[in-house]
GROMACS .gro file of C-alpha atoms in nm:
model
  391
    1UNK     CA    1   0.000   0.000   0.000
    2UNK     CA    2   0.105   0.355  -0.067
    3UNK     CA    3   0.045   0.672   0.132
    4UNK     CA    4   0.107   1.013  -0.020
    5UNK     CA    5   0.317   1.251   0.189
    6UNK     CA    6   0.275   1.614   0.087
    7UNK     CA    7   0.611   1.785   0.150
    8UNK     CA    8   0.451   2.131   0.135
    9UNK     CA    9   0.225   2.060   0.431
   10UNK     CA   10   0.438   1.808   0.621
   11UNK     CA   11   0.767   1.999   0.624
   12UNK     CA   12   0.848   2.368   0.646
   13UNK     CA   13   0.985   2.577   0.359
   14UNK     CA   14   0.975   2.306   0.091
   15UNK     CA   15   1.083   2.442  -0.245
   16UNK     CA   16   1.185   2.200  -0.515
   17UNK     CA   17   1.487   1.971  -0.536
   18UNK     CA   18   1.485   1.654  -0.327
   19UNK     CA   19   1.649   1.314  -0.300
   20UNK     CA   20   1.575   0.990  -0.113
   21UNK     CA   21   1.792   0.695  -0.015
   22UNK     CA   22   1.722   0.383   0.192
   23UNK     CA   23   1.973   0.221   0.426
   24UNK     CA   24   1.871  -0.146   0.426
   25UNK     CA   25   2.121  -0.244   0.696
   26UNK     CA   26   1.967  -0.004   0.948
   27UNK     CA   27   1.617   0.001   0.797
   28UNK     CA   28   1.613   0.380   0.772
   29UNK     CA   29   1.478   0.610   0.502
   30UNK     CA   30   1.655   0.941   0.441
   31UNK     CA   31   1.471   1.222   0.261
   32UNK     CA   32   1.647   1.549   0.176
   33UNK     CA   33   1.440   1.846   0.061
   34UNK     CA   34   1.558   2.186  -0.056
   35UNK     CA   35   1.387   2.482   0.109
   36UNK     CA   36   1.288   2.823  -0.020
   37UNK     CA   37   1.510   3.127   0.020
   38UNK     CA   38   1.386   3.326   0.320
   39UNK     CA   39   1.498   3.516   0.625
   40UNK     CA   40   1.472   3.193   0.826
   41UNK     CA   41   1.300   3.308   1.143
   42UNK     CA   42   1.397   3.673   1.110
   43UNK     CA   43   1.771   3.621   1.075
   44UNK     CA   44   1.784   3.842   0.762
   45UNK     CA   45   2.049   3.619   0.611
   46UNK     CA   46   1.864   3.575   0.280
   47UNK     CA   47   1.952   3.206   0.266
   48UNK     CA   48   1.769   2.881   0.210
   49UNK     CA   49   1.797   2.554   0.399
   50UNK     CA   50   1.801   2.185   0.327
   51UNK     CA   51   1.597   1.959   0.553
   52UNK     CA   52   1.713   1.602   0.606
   53UNK     CA   53   1.445   1.375   0.753
   54UNK     CA   54   1.491   1.022   0.885
   55UNK     CA   55   1.218   0.758   0.921
   56UNK     CA   56   1.234   0.419   1.088
   57UNK     CA   57   0.877   0.318   1.000
   58UNK     CA   58   0.843   0.368   0.626
   59UNK     CA   59   0.751   0.735   0.640
   60UNK     CA   60   0.483   0.735   0.910
   61UNK     CA   61   0.709   0.937   1.141
   62UNK     CA   62   1.016   1.149   1.082
   63UNK     CA   63   1.286   1.331   1.271
   64UNK     CA   64   1.435   1.624   1.081
   65UNK     CA   65   1.772   1.798   1.069
   66UNK     CA   66   1.794   2.160   0.950
   67UNK     CA   67   2.103   2.269   0.750
   68UNK     CA   68   2.170   2.629   0.641
   69UNK     CA   69   2.469   2.798   0.476
   70UNK     CA   70   2.517   3.018   0.782
   71UNK     CA   71   2.589   2.709   0.994
   72UNK     CA   72   2.916   2.652   0.808
   73UNK     CA   73   3.031   3.011   0.799
   74UNK     CA   74   2.855   3.170   0.501
   75UNK     CA   75   2.726   3.489   0.662
   76UNK     CA   76   2.446   3.586   0.424
   77UNK     CA   77   2.306   3.586   0.072
   78UNK     CA   78   2.387   3.224  -0.017
   79UNK     CA   79   2.172   2.922  -0.095
   80UNK     CA   80   2.210   2.547  -0.148
   81UNK     CA   81   2.103   2.398  -0.481
   82UNK     CA   82   2.099   2.060  -0.660
   83UNK     CA   83   2.133   1.821  -0.362
   84UNK     CA   84   2.225   1.454  -0.399
   85UNK     CA   85   2.250   1.175  -0.141
   86UNK     CA   86   2.450   0.853  -0.127
   87UNK     CA   87   2.561   0.600   0.135
   88UNK     CA   88   2.879   0.419   0.227
   89UNK     CA   89   2.895   0.152   0.497
   90UNK     CA   90   2.892   0.396   0.787
   91UNK     CA   91   2.816   0.742   0.651
   92UNK     CA   92   2.555   0.940   0.464
   93UNK     CA   93   2.696   1.182   0.207
   94UNK     CA   94   2.524   1.495   0.082
   95UNK     CA   95   2.666   1.685  -0.213
   96UNK     CA   96   2.521   2.023  -0.309
   97UNK     CA   97   2.624   2.344  -0.482
   98UNK     CA   98   2.629   2.693  -0.331
   99UNK     CA   99   2.508   3.005  -0.511
  100UNK     CA  100   2.483   3.376  -0.436
  101UNK     CA  101   2.115   3.438  -0.368
  102UNK     CA  102   2.083   3.789  -0.510
  103UNK     CA  103   2.266   3.728  -0.839
  104UNK     CA  104   2.244   3.351  -0.891
  105UNK     CA  105   2.622   3.339  -0.938
  106UNK     CA  106   2.795   3.009  -0.860
  107UNK     CA  107   2.997   3.013  -0.538
  108UNK     CA  108   3.137   2.663  -0.487
  109UNK     CA  109   3.066   2.289  -0.451
  110UNK     CA  110   3.005   2.139  -0.105
  111UNK     CA  111   3.030   1.786   0.031
  112UNK     CA  112   2.896   1.679   0.373
  113UNK     CA  113   2.957   1.349   0.557
  114UNK     CA  114   2.737   1.240   0.848
  115UNK     CA  115   2.755   0.922   1.064
  116UNK     CA  116   2.468   0.683   0.996
  117UNK     CA  117   2.472   0.551   1.354
  118UNK     CA  118   2.372   0.892   1.493
  119UNK     CA  119   2.123   0.966   1.217
  120UNK     CA  120   1.954   0.629   1.267
  121UNK     CA  121   1.869   0.717   1.628
  122UNK     CA  122   1.784   1.083   1.554
  123UNK     CA  123   2.071   1.186   1.782
  124UNK     CA  124   2.262   1.510   1.759
  125UNK     CA  125   2.489   1.483   1.455
  126UNK     CA  126   2.838   1.619   1.412
  127UNK     CA  127   2.956   1.620   1.054
  128UNK     CA  128   3.250   1.697   0.827
  129UNK     CA  129   3.226   1.914   0.521
  130UNK     CA  130   3.452   2.007   0.230
  131UNK     CA  131   3.427   2.304  -0.006
  132UNK     CA  132   3.580   2.344  -0.349
  133UNK     CA  133   3.680   2.708  -0.292
  134UNK     CA  134   4.044   2.695  -0.191
  135UNK     CA  135   4.041   2.319  -0.235
  136UNK     CA  136   4.139   2.331  -0.599
  137UNK     CA  137   3.865   2.104  -0.725
  138UNK     CA  138   3.606   2.334  -0.881
  139UNK     CA  139   3.467   2.169  -1.193
  140UNK     CA  140   3.124   2.124  -1.344
  141UNK     CA  141   2.921   1.956  -1.068
  142UNK     CA  142   3.055   1.651  -0.878
  143UNK     CA  143   2.828   1.347  -0.850
  144UNK     CA  144   2.832   1.094  -0.566
  145UNK     CA  145   2.876   0.728  -0.657
  146UNK     CA  146   2.597   0.479  -0.579
  147UNK     CA  147   2.702   0.155  -0.408
  148UNK     CA  148   3.011   0.278  -0.223
  149UNK     CA  149   3.130   0.079   0.080
  150UNK     CA  150   3.453   0.166   0.267
  151UNK     CA  151   3.537   0.455   0.033
  152UNK     CA  152   3.308   0.721  -0.111
  153UNK     CA  153   3.379   0.827  -0.468
  154UNK     CA  154   3.262   1.126  -0.671
  155UNK     CA  155   3.304   1.209  -1.037
  156UNK     CA  156   3.323   1.531  -1.236
  157UNK     CA  157   3.416   1.638  -1.586
  158UNK     CA  158   3.587   1.979  -1.557
  159UNK     CA  159   3.643   1.988  -1.932
  160UNK     CA  160   3.562   1.781  -2.240
  161UNK     CA  161   3.869   1.556  -2.223
  162UNK     CA  162   3.905   1.502  -1.847
  163UNK     CA  163   3.735   1.281  -1.591
  164UNK     CA  164   3.806   1.380  -1.230
  165UNK     CA  165   3.762   1.097  -0.978
  166UNK     CA  166   3.742   1.188  -0.607
  167UNK     CA  167   3.791   0.940  -0.325
  168UNK     CA  168   3.732   0.973   0.050
  169UNK     CA  169   3.799   0.669   0.273
  170UNK     CA  170   3.571   0.629   0.573
  171UNK     CA  171   3.867   0.647   0.812
  172UNK     CA  172   4.008   0.966   0.660
  173UNK     CA  173   3.919   1.335   0.649
  174UNK     CA  174   4.123   1.393   0.335
  175UNK     CA  175   3.930   1.432   0.009
  176UNK     CA  176   4.163   1.339  -0.275
  177UNK     CA  177   4.123   1.320  -0.651
  178UNK     CA  178   4.295   1.225  -0.975
  179UNK     CA  179   4.241   1.351  -1.329
  180UNK     CA  180   4.211   1.101  -1.613
  181UNK     CA  181   4.212   1.166  -1.987
  182UNK     CA  182   3.902   1.040  -2.169
  183UNK     CA  183   3.784   1.057  -2.532
  184UNK     CA  184   3.684   1.411  -2.622
  185UNK     CA  185   3.312   1.489  -2.625
  186UNK     CA  186   3.108   1.787  -2.744
  187UNK     CA  187   3.086   2.067  -2.488
  188UNK     CA  188   2.725   2.068  -2.367
  189UNK     CA  189   2.540   2.349  -2.193
  190UNK     CA  190   2.203   2.430  -2.347
  191UNK     CA  191   2.312   2.341  -2.702
  192UNK     CA  192   2.163   1.990  -2.726
  193UNK     CA  193   1.880   1.957  -2.980
  194UNK     CA  194   1.613   1.685  -2.987
  195UNK     CA  195   1.286   1.819  -3.127
  196UNK     CA  196   1.006   1.582  -3.026
  197UNK     CA  197   0.646   1.551  -3.152
  198UNK     CA  198   0.479   1.883  -3.078
  199UNK     CA  199   0.781   2.083  -3.188
  200UNK     CA  200   0.959   2.138  -2.856
  201UNK     CA  201   1.328   2.077  -2.792
  202UNK     CA  202   1.322   1.837  -2.496
  203UNK     CA  203   1.702   1.847  -2.465
  204UNK     CA  204   1.738   2.224  -2.436
  205UNK     CA  205   1.817   2.226  -2.062
  206UNK     CA  206   2.079   1.952  -2.070
  207UNK     CA  207   2.435   2.021  -1.962
  208UNK     CA  208   2.739   1.800  -1.912
  209UNK     CA  209   2.722   1.750  -1.534
  210UNK     CA  210   2.744   1.385  -1.435
  211UNK     CA  211   2.392   1.249  -1.378
  212UNK     CA  212   2.479   0.889  -1.290
  213UNK     CA  213   2.768   0.725  -1.106
  214UNK     CA  214   2.791   0.370  -0.973
  215UNK     CA  215   3.032   0.124  -0.810
  216UNK     CA  216   2.964  -0.227  -0.935
  217UNK     CA  217   3.115  -0.566  -0.999
  218UNK     CA  218   3.292  -0.594  -1.330
  219UNK     CA  219   3.065  -0.840  -1.511
  220UNK     CA  220   3.179  -0.904  -1.869
  221UNK     CA  221   3.024  -1.151  -2.110
  222UNK     CA  222   2.987  -1.500  -1.962
  223UNK     CA  223   3.195  -1.621  -2.256
  224UNK     CA  224   3.506  -1.472  -2.095
  225UNK     CA  225   3.628  -1.446  -1.738
  226UNK     CA  226   3.834  -1.132  -1.793
  227UNK     CA  227   3.782  -0.884  -1.513
  228UNK     CA  228   3.554  -1.102  -1.300
  229UNK     CA  229   3.573  -1.012  -0.933
  230UNK     CA  230   3.713  -0.661  -0.979
  231UNK     CA  231   3.522  -0.348  -0.885
  232UNK     CA  232   3.423  -0.094  -1.149
  233UNK     CA  233   3.316   0.273  -1.125
  234UNK     CA  234   3.119   0.413  -1.419
  235UNK     CA  235   3.009   0.772  -1.476
  236UNK     CA  236   2.738   0.897  -1.715
  237UNK     CA  237   2.645   1.242  -1.846
  238UNK     CA  238   2.450   1.421  -2.121
  239UNK     CA  239   2.624   1.523  -2.442
  240UNK     CA  240   2.489   1.726  -2.733
  241UNK     CA  241   2.479   1.600  -3.090
  242UNK     CA  242   2.804   1.628  -3.283
  243UNK     CA  243   3.078   1.432  -3.456
  244UNK     CA  244   2.958   1.077  -3.517
  245UNK     CA  245   2.650   1.127  -3.296
  246UNK     CA  246   2.351   1.269  -3.488
  247UNK     CA  247   2.140   1.303  -3.172
  248UNK     CA  248   2.217   1.389  -2.809
  249UNK     CA  249   2.332   1.085  -2.615
  250UNK     CA  250   2.461   0.967  -2.277
  251UNK     CA  251   2.840   0.960  -2.262
  252UNK     CA  252   3.026   0.740  -2.015
  253UNK     CA  253   3.370   0.681  -1.870
  254UNK     CA  254   3.463   0.396  -1.638
  255UNK     CA  255   3.761   0.332  -1.413
  256UNK     CA  256   3.896   0.037  -1.221
  257UNK     CA  257   3.813   0.101  -0.854
  258UNK     CA  258   4.158  -0.011  -0.737
  259UNK     CA  259   4.381   0.180  -0.977
  260UNK     CA  260   4.139   0.452  -1.097
  261UNK     CA  261   4.264   0.393  -1.450
  262UNK     CA  262   4.019   0.439  -1.735
  263UNK     CA  263   3.902   0.104  -1.871
  264UNK     CA  264   3.549   0.137  -2.013
  265UNK     CA  265   3.308   0.355  -2.210
  266UNK     CA  266   2.951   0.231  -2.158
  267UNK     CA  267   2.782   0.510  -2.351
  268UNK     CA  268   2.412   0.496  -2.450
  269UNK     CA  269   2.337   0.621  -2.801
  270UNK     CA  270   2.133   0.554  -3.113
  271UNK     CA  271   2.151   0.687  -3.466
  272UNK     CA  272   1.777   0.754  -3.472
  273UNK     CA  273   1.687   0.911  -3.134
  274UNK     CA  274   1.824   1.090  -2.828
  275UNK     CA  275   1.897   0.945  -2.484
  276UNK     CA  276   1.939   1.182  -2.189
  277UNK     CA  277   1.949   1.209  -1.809
  278UNK     CA  278   2.085   0.863  -1.730
  279UNK     CA  279   2.081   0.762  -1.363
  280UNK     CA  280   2.241   0.436  -1.247
  281UNK     CA  281   2.247   0.214  -0.941
  282UNK     CA  282   2.378  -0.128  -0.844
  283UNK     CA  283   2.176  -0.409  -0.688
  284UNK     CA  284   2.318  -0.627  -0.412
  285UNK     CA  285   2.496  -0.845  -0.669
  286UNK     CA  286   2.681  -0.545  -0.801
  287UNK     CA  287   2.488  -0.548  -1.128
  288UNK     CA  288   2.380  -0.213  -1.274
  289UNK     CA  289   2.036  -0.078  -1.358
  290UNK     CA  290   1.988   0.242  -1.556
  291UNK     CA  291   1.696   0.486  -1.578
  292UNK     CA  292   1.687   0.734  -1.866
  293UNK     CA  293   1.468   0.939  -2.099
  294UNK     CA  294   1.414   0.853  -2.468
  295UNK     CA  295   1.342   1.147  -2.700
  296UNK     CA  296   1.234   1.042  -3.050
  297UNK     CA  297   1.242   1.292  -3.340
  298UNK     CA  298   0.927   1.482  -3.428
  299UNK     CA  299   0.867   1.290  -3.753
  300UNK     CA  300   0.856   0.957  -3.567
  301UNK     CA  301   0.526   1.038  -3.395
  302UNK     CA  302   0.661   0.869  -3.079
  303UNK     CA  303   0.621   1.077  -2.766
  304UNK     CA  304   0.901   1.082  -2.504
  305UNK     CA  305   0.950   0.766  -2.300
  306UNK     CA  306   1.093   0.674  -1.964
  307UNK     CA  307   1.308   0.363  -2.010
  308UNK     CA  308   1.513   0.133  -1.792
  309UNK     CA  309   1.794  -0.109  -1.869
  310UNK     CA  310   2.038  -0.359  -1.724
  311UNK     CA  311   2.413  -0.426  -1.738
  312UNK     CA  312   2.488  -0.757  -1.566
  313UNK     CA  313   2.642  -1.101  -1.619
  314UNK     CA  314   2.385  -1.178  -1.888
  315UNK     CA  315   2.409  -0.894  -2.138
  316UNK     CA  316   2.789  -0.862  -2.139
  317UNK     CA  317   2.980  -0.540  -2.188
  318UNK     CA  318   2.750  -0.257  -2.301
  319UNK     CA  319   3.028  -0.068  -2.476
  320UNK     CA  320   3.042  -0.350  -2.733
  321UNK     CA  321   2.695  -0.501  -2.751
  322UNK     CA  322   2.474  -0.221  -2.621
  323UNK     CA  323   2.258  -0.180  -2.315
  324UNK     CA  324   1.941  -0.387  -2.282
  325UNK     CA  325   1.673  -0.116  -2.264
  326UNK     CA  326   1.297  -0.143  -2.219
  327UNK     CA  327   1.042   0.141  -2.239
  328UNK     CA  328   0.877   0.148  -1.896
  329UNK     CA  329   0.621   0.416  -1.977
  330UNK     CA  330   0.545   0.630  -2.282
  331UNK     CA  331   0.398   0.979  -2.274
  332UNK     CA  332   0.030   0.977  -2.366
  333UNK     CA  333   0.047   1.326  -2.516
  334UNK     CA  334   0.301   1.548  -2.687
  335UNK     CA  335   0.567   1.725  -2.482
  336UNK     CA  336   0.441   2.047  -2.326
  337UNK     CA  337   0.746   2.271  -2.346
  338UNK     CA  338   1.115   2.303  -2.417
  339UNK     CA  339   1.341   2.105  -2.190
  340UNK     CA  340   1.331   1.822  -1.942
  341UNK     CA  341   1.522   1.750  -1.624
  342UNK     CA  342   1.734   1.506  -1.428
  343UNK     CA  343   1.449   1.380  -1.208
  344UNK     CA  344   1.563   1.019  -1.227
  345UNK     CA  345   1.718   0.782  -0.977
  346UNK     CA  346   1.793   0.410  -0.950
  347UNK     CA  347   1.830   0.223  -0.621
  348UNK     CA  348   1.861  -0.143  -0.527
  349UNK     CA  349   1.525  -0.310  -0.463
  350UNK     CA  350   1.476  -0.405  -0.097
  351UNK     CA  351   1.470  -0.644   0.074
  352UNK     CA  352   1.565  -0.899  -0.191
  353UNK     CA  353   1.838  -0.691  -0.352
  354UNK     CA  354   1.830  -0.864  -0.691
  355UNK     CA  355   1.639  -0.599  -0.885
  356UNK     CA  356   1.604  -0.222  -0.897
  357UNK     CA  357   1.361   0.060  -0.823
  358UNK     CA  358   1.376   0.356  -1.064
  359UNK     CA  359   1.206   0.693  -1.086
  360UNK     CA  360   1.113   0.872  -1.407
  361UNK     CA  361   0.837   1.080  -1.561
  362UNK     CA  362   0.617   1.113  -1.871
  363UNK     CA  363   0.331   1.336  -1.989
  364UNK     CA  364  -0.026   1.223  -1.933
  365UNK     CA  365  -0.310   1.253  -2.185
  366UNK     CA  366  -0.452   1.536  -1.972
  367UNK     CA  367  -0.132   1.737  -2.008
  368UNK     CA  368   0.038   1.715  -1.671
  369UNK     CA  369   0.375   1.552  -1.618
  370UNK     CA  370   0.345   1.242  -1.402
  371UNK     CA  371   0.622   1.073  -1.203
  372UNK     CA  372   0.659   0.698  -1.227
  373UNK     CA  373   0.814   0.443  -0.995
  374UNK     CA  374   0.938   0.138  -1.184
  375UNK     CA  375   1.042  -0.194  -1.038
  376UNK     CA  376   1.247  -0.405  -1.279
  377UNK     CA  377   1.454  -0.721  -1.274
  378UNK     CA  378   1.563  -1.023  -1.476
  379UNK     CA  379   1.307  -1.298  -1.526
  380UNK     CA  380   1.529  -1.532  -1.326
  381UNK     CA  381   1.463  -1.314  -1.020
  382UNK     CA  382   1.091  -1.252  -1.068
  383UNK     CA  383   0.975  -1.494  -0.798
  384UNK     CA  384   1.207  -1.345  -0.541
  385UNK     CA  385   1.083  -0.995  -0.621
  386UNK     CA  386   0.710  -1.065  -0.631
  387UNK     CA  387   0.688  -1.277  -0.318
  388UNK     CA  388   0.772  -0.968  -0.114
  389UNK     CA  389   0.541  -0.740  -0.313
  390UNK     CA  390   0.243  -0.971  -0.257
  391UNK     CA  391   0.279  -0.979   0.122
   0.00000   0.00000   0.00000
């Protein structure tokens, strides 16, 4: 059964961006919501706040932590934006960007680390944080890796030939990174074009920030044992049309988790349509699920779709044979405006851990955009998935 929780009435100051992650080991749900810019109880700081809520009973009850830029030394006129959550074994990580409220100018990237043991009991939380200003790591927009364990990783692409991989061990307060050369891609910031039925450019808001990052088991084709047992980190981001790509696509770069050397390119592309906003997550086997948007050209008559796919021990290496993708839901009417957004996530399905839960969105016949929650898995795991859903 499902119960709708209205964030506008349940929590103060709700604005827009949000993220959710579930810690299966502690049976806790974490929900982060971005607040509106305000004076925050008369402080006249012209800042916003992010509210992190924790639930031990599936959302019936919450305890909430209140985070504001002023708490970490930003005196006034700053706001958080574009929050993302991820877990390691013992910590919750929150990455966000900081902007100047009055002008909208970018200030810096921020990373927070909070102990899960304290959050799970709604205790007072002390936390570490890192900022890119003075740290030398300003890039496009770092993305936290899904599926991290003893080390948290982030990825960024500061330019069109460089992948920056960050790493932060649980027993360290030192955030480190390396730069790796990758195949050049087309610089992307509002220049992607995919005109869909109805005449709107659904790719107009895309930029090259990393939208998906995952730590997984290296699972090549079952015909070869090369790489089996090693850990792999793959990063995914939007790229505009150009070169040998007639439509916008999802670029990728992968590294070996031990050496951080580039070893894969699991891009998602097609000569006849655009793919954008790929989000990825690993199940408990270390196999990867992807959630993305399909934008077909106007002449096709096919409205935008939310699709999901799998990279596991069955399909082999996607850089050579392609991702296995399935349209989860198609829009029932033409797109209603220019642009789309990165409102997609993939998490491991609980409690079985052999499939995935993904979020996406399409346009209904009545015109509104509707979110969708998609559960997907291999047929071999269907019984294990459904026996929990039916109870």
